[in-house]
Tab-separated table of C-alpha atoms in Angstrom:
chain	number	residue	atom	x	y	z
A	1	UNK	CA	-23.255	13.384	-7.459
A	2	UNK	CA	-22.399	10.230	-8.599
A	3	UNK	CA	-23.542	7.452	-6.113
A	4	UNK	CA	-21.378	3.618	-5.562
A	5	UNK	CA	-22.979	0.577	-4.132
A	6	UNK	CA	-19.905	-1.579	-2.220
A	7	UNK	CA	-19.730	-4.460	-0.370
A	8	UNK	CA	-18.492	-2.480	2.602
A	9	UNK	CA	-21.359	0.759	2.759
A	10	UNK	CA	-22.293	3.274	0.573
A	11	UNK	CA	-20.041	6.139	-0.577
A	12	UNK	CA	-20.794	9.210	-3.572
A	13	UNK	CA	-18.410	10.759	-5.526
A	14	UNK	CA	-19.039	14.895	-5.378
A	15	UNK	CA	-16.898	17.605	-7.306
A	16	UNK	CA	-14.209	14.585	-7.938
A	17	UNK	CA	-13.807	13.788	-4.358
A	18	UNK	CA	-15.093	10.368	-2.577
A	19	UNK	CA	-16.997	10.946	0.425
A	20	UNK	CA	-18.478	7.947	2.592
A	21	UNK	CA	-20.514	7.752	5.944
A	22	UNK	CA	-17.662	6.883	8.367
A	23	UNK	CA	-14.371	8.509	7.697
A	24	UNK	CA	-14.350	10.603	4.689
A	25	UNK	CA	-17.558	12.350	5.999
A	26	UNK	CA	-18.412	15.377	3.448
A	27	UNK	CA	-21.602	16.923	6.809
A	28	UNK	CA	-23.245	16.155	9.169
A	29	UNK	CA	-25.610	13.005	8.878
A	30	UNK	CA	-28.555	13.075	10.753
A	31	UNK	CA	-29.462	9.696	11.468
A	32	UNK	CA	-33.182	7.747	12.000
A	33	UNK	CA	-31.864	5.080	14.792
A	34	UNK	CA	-28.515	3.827	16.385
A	35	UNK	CA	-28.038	1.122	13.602
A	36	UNK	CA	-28.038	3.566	10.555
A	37	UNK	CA	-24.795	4.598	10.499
A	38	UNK	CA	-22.956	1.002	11.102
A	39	UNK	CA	-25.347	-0.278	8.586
A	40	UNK	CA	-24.981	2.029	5.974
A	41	UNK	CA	-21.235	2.002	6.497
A	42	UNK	CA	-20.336	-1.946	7.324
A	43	UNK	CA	-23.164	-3.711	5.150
A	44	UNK	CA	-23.516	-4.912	1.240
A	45	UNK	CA	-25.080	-2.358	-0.752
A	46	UNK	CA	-27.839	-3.888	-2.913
A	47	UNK	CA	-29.208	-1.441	-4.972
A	48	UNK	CA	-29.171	2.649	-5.500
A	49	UNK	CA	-31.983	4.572	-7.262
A	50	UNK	CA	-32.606	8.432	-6.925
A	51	UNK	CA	-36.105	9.364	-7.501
A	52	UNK	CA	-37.941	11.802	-9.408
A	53	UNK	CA	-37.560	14.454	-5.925
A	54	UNK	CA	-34.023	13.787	-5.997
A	55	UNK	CA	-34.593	11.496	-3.242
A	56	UNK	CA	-31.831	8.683	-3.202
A	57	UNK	CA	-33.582	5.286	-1.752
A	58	UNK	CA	-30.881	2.431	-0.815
A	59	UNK	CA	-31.014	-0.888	-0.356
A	60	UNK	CA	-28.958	-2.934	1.997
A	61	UNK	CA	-28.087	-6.895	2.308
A	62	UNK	CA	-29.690	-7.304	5.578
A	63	UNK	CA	-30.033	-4.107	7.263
A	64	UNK	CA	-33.734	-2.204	5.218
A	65	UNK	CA	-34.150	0.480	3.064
A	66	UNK	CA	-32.476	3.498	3.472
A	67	UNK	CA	-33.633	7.163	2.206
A	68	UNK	CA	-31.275	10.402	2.140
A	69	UNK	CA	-32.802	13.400	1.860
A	70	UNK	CA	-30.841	16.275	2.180
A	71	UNK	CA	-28.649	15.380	5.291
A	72	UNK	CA	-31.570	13.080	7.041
A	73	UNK	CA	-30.727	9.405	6.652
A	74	UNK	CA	-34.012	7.039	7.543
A	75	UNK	CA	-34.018	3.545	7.800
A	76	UNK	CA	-36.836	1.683	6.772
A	77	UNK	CA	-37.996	-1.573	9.065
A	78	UNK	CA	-40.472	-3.653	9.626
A	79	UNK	CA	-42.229	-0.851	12.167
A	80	UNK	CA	-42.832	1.107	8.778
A	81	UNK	CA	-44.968	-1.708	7.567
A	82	UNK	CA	-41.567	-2.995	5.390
A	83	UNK	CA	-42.114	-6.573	5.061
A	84	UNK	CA	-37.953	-8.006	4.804
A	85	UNK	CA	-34.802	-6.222	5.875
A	86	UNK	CA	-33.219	-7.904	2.702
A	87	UNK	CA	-33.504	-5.856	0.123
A	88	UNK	CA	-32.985	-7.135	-3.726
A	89	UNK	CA	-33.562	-4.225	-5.556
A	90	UNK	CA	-35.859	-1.000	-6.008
A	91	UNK	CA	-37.426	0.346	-8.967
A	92	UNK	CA	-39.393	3.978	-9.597
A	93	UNK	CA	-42.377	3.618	-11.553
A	94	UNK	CA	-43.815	6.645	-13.694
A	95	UNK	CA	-46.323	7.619	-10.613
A	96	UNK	CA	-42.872	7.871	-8.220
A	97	UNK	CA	-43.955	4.781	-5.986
A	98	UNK	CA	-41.066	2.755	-4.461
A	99	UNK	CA	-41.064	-0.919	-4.963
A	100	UNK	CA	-38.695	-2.844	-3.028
A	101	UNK	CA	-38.152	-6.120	-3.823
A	102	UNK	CA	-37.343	-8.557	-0.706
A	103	UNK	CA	-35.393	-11.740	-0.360
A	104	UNK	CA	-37.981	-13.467	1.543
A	105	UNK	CA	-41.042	-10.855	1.833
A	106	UNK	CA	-42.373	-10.410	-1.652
A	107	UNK	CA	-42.550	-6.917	-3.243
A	108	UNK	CA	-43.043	-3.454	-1.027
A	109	UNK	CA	-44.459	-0.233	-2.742
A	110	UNK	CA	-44.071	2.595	-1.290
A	111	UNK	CA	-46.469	5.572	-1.762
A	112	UNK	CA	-44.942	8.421	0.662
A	113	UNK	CA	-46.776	7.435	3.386
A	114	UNK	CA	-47.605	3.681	3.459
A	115	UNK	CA	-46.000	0.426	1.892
A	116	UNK	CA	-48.405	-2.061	0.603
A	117	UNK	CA	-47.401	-5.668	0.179
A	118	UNK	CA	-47.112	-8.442	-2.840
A	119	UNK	CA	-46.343	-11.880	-1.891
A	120	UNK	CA	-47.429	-15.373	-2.708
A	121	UNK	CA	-50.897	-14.331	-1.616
A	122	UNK	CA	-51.298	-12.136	-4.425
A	123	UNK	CA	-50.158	-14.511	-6.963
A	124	UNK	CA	-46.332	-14.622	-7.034
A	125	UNK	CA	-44.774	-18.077	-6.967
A	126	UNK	CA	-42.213	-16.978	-4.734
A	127	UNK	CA	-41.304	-14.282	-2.270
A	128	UNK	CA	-37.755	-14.320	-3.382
A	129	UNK	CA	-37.956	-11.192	-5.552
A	130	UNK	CA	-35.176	-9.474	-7.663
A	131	UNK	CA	-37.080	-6.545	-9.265
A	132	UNK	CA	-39.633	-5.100	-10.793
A	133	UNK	CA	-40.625	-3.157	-13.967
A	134	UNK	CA	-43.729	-1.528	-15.709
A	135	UNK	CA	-44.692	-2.221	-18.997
A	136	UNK	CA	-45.736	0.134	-21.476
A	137	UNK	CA	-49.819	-0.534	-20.647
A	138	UNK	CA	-48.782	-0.582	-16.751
A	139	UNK	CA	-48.832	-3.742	-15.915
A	140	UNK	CA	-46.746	-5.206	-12.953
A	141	UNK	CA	-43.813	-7.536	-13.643
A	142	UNK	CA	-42.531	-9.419	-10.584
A	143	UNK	CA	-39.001	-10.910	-11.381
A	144	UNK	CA	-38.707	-13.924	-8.667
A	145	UNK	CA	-36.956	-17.262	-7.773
A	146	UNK	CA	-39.680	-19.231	-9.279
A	147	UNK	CA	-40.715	-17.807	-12.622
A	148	UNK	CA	-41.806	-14.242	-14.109
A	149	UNK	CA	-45.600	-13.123	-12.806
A	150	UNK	CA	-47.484	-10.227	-14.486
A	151	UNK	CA	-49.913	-8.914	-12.640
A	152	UNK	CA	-52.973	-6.235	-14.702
A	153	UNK	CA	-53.742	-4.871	-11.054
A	154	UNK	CA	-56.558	-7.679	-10.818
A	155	UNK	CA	-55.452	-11.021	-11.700
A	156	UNK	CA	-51.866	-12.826	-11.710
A	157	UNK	CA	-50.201	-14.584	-14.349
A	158	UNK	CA	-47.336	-16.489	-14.397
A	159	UNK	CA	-44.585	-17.466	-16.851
A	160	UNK	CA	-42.297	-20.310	-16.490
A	161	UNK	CA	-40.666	-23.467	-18.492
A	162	UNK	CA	-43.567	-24.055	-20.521
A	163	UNK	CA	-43.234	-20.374	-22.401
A	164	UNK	CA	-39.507	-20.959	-23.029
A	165	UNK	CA	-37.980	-19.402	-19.660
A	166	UNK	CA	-35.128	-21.760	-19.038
A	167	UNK	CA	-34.343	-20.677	-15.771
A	168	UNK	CA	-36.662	-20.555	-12.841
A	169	UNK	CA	-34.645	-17.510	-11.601
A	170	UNK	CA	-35.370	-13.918	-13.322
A	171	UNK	CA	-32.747	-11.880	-11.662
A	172	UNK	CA	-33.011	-8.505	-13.891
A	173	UNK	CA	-35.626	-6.486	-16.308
A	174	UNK	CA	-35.830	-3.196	-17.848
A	175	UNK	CA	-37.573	-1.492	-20.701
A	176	UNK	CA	-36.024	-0.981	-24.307
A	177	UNK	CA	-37.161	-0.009	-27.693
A	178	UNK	CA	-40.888	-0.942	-26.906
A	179	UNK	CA	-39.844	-4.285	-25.053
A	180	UNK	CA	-39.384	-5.526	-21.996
A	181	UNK	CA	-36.017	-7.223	-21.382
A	182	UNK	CA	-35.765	-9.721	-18.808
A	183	UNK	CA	-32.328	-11.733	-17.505
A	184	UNK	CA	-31.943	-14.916	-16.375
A	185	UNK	CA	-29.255	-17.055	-14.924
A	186	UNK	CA	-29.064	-18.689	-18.531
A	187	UNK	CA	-31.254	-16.554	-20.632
A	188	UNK	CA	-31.792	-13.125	-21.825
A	189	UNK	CA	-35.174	-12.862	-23.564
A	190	UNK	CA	-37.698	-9.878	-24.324
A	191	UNK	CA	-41.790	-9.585	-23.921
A	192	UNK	CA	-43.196	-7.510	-26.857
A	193	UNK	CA	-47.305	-7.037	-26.198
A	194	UNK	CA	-48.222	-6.422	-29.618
A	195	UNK	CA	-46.860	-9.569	-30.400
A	196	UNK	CA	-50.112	-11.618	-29.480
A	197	UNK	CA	-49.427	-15.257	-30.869
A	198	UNK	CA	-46.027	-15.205	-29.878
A	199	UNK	CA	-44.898	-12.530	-27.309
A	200	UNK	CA	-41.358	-13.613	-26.016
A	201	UNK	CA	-38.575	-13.504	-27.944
A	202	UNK	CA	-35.379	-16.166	-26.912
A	203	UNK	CA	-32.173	-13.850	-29.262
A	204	UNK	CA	-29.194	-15.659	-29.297
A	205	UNK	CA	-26.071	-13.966	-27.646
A	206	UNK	CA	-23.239	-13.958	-28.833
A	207	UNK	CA	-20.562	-12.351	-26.372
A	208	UNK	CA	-17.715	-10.672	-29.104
A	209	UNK	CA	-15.346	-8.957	-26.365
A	210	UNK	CA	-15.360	-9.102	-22.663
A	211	UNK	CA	-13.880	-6.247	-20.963
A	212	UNK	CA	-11.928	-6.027	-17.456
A	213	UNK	CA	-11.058	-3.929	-15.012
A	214	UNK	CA	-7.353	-3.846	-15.955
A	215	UNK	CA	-7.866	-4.764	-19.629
A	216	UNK	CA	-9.356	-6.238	-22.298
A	217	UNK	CA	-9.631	-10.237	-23.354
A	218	UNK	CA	-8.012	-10.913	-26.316
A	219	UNK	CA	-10.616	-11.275	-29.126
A	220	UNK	CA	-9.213	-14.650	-30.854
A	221	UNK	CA	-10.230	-16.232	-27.149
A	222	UNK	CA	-12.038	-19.622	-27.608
A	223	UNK	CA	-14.422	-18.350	-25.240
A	224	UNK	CA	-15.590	-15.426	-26.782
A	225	UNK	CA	-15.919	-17.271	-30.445
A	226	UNK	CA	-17.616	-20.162	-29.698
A	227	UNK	CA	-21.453	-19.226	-29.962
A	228	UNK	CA	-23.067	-22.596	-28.310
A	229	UNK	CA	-20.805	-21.530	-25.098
A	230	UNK	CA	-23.366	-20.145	-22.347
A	231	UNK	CA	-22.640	-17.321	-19.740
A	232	UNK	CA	-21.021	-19.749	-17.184
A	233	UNK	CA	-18.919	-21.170	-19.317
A	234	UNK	CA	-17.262	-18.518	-21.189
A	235	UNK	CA	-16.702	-17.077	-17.870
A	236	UNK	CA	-15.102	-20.280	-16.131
A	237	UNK	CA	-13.267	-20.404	-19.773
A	238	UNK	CA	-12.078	-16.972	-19.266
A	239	UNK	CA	-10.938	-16.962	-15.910
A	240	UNK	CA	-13.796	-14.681	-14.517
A	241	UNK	CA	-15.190	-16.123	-11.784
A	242	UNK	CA	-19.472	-15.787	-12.317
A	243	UNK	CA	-21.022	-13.315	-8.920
A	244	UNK	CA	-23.539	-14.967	-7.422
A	245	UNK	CA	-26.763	-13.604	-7.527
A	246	UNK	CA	-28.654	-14.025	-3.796
């Protein structure tokens, strides 16, 4: 089953047919309140993971978190100890905890049974929060409005302007090849722990071929050759208009 996340509700392609949660309706949904359905149907979807149970978690614009298990659909509120009904993303880590990260609550884990909060309290410069990742030695990464904060399960730590981090905004991360990648509204730059003096590394991109829905940009495009152009402006130079990230 292939899952897509749409700005109109959540739909999964199955043995090359689309199904959805309102009209092309594979069974029988069996849903935790009134608002489920219209929610999962009508609302931005944010964010899809499926978990290590096969479990697939959701996140909507406004509306909670979602889980589908089997046929059940649950929505997740703030009566289950969920912090925002905004959800930014969601992220697995290797012990199968949730975290859901919140548009104005901070970070939610959840265990199975409880969800525990991260916010400014616990060191975060912001409770805007896109995602978050695990390093290698399990430390916490919190990818927020206002900076990039690691946190070694006891103390915070935060990194900003004065590490290199152009942008206050950290809107991605994910692990590669022993780093950790992060993105940025300007920037895409890597943390590599063994690296003690000097741990972030600022590559410079280079974009060589842009590729559309109904085509491909021709490579002798200004845009695409000039190497000082940033992401905004090859993409005002190409006629793409940028998404913006909330």
């Amino acid at each position: 089953t292939t899952w897509i996340a749409t700005q109109r509700g959540l739909a999964y392609i199955k043995n090359n047919k689309v199904y959805d949660f309102e009209n092309r309706i594979e069974k029988k949904w069996i849903y935790s309140d009134g608002l489920a359905q219209q929610i999962i149907t009508t609302q931005s979807i944010r964010k899809v993971v499926v978990d290590n149970n096969n479990i697939i978690w959701v996140g909507t614009w406004s509306g909670g978190l979602f889980r589908i298990n089997n046929n059940a659909v649950y929505r997740f509120t703030q009566k289950d100890g969920l912090t925002d009904l905004s959800i930014r993303g969601i992220q697995i880590d290797p012990q199968n905890n949730i975290w859901v990260s919140t548009r104005y609550g901070g970070v939610c884990k959840y265990d199975g049974k409880s969800f525990i909060a991260y916010s400014t309290k616990n060191g975060l410069k912001s409770n805007w929060v896109f995602s978050v990742e695990t390093d290698y030695n399990q430390n916490l990464w919190f990818c927020t409005a206002n900076g990039l904060t690691k946190h070694d399960g006891y103390k915070s730590v935060t990194y900003d302007a004065s590490n290199g981090i152009n942008s206050a905004e950290i809107i991605s991360s994910t692990k590669l090849d022993g780093k950790l990648w992060f993105l940025s509204n300007s920037q895409i730059f890597s943390y590599k722990p063994e690296e003690k003096d000097n741990p972030f590394s600022y590559p410079k991109i280079i974009f060589r071929q842009v590729k559309l829905i109904d085509g491909i940009l021709p490579s002798t495009d200004s845009a695409l050759t000039n190497i000082d152009s940033d992401i905004n402006s090859i993409l005002a130079k190409s006629k793409i208009a940028p998404q913006l990230v909330e």
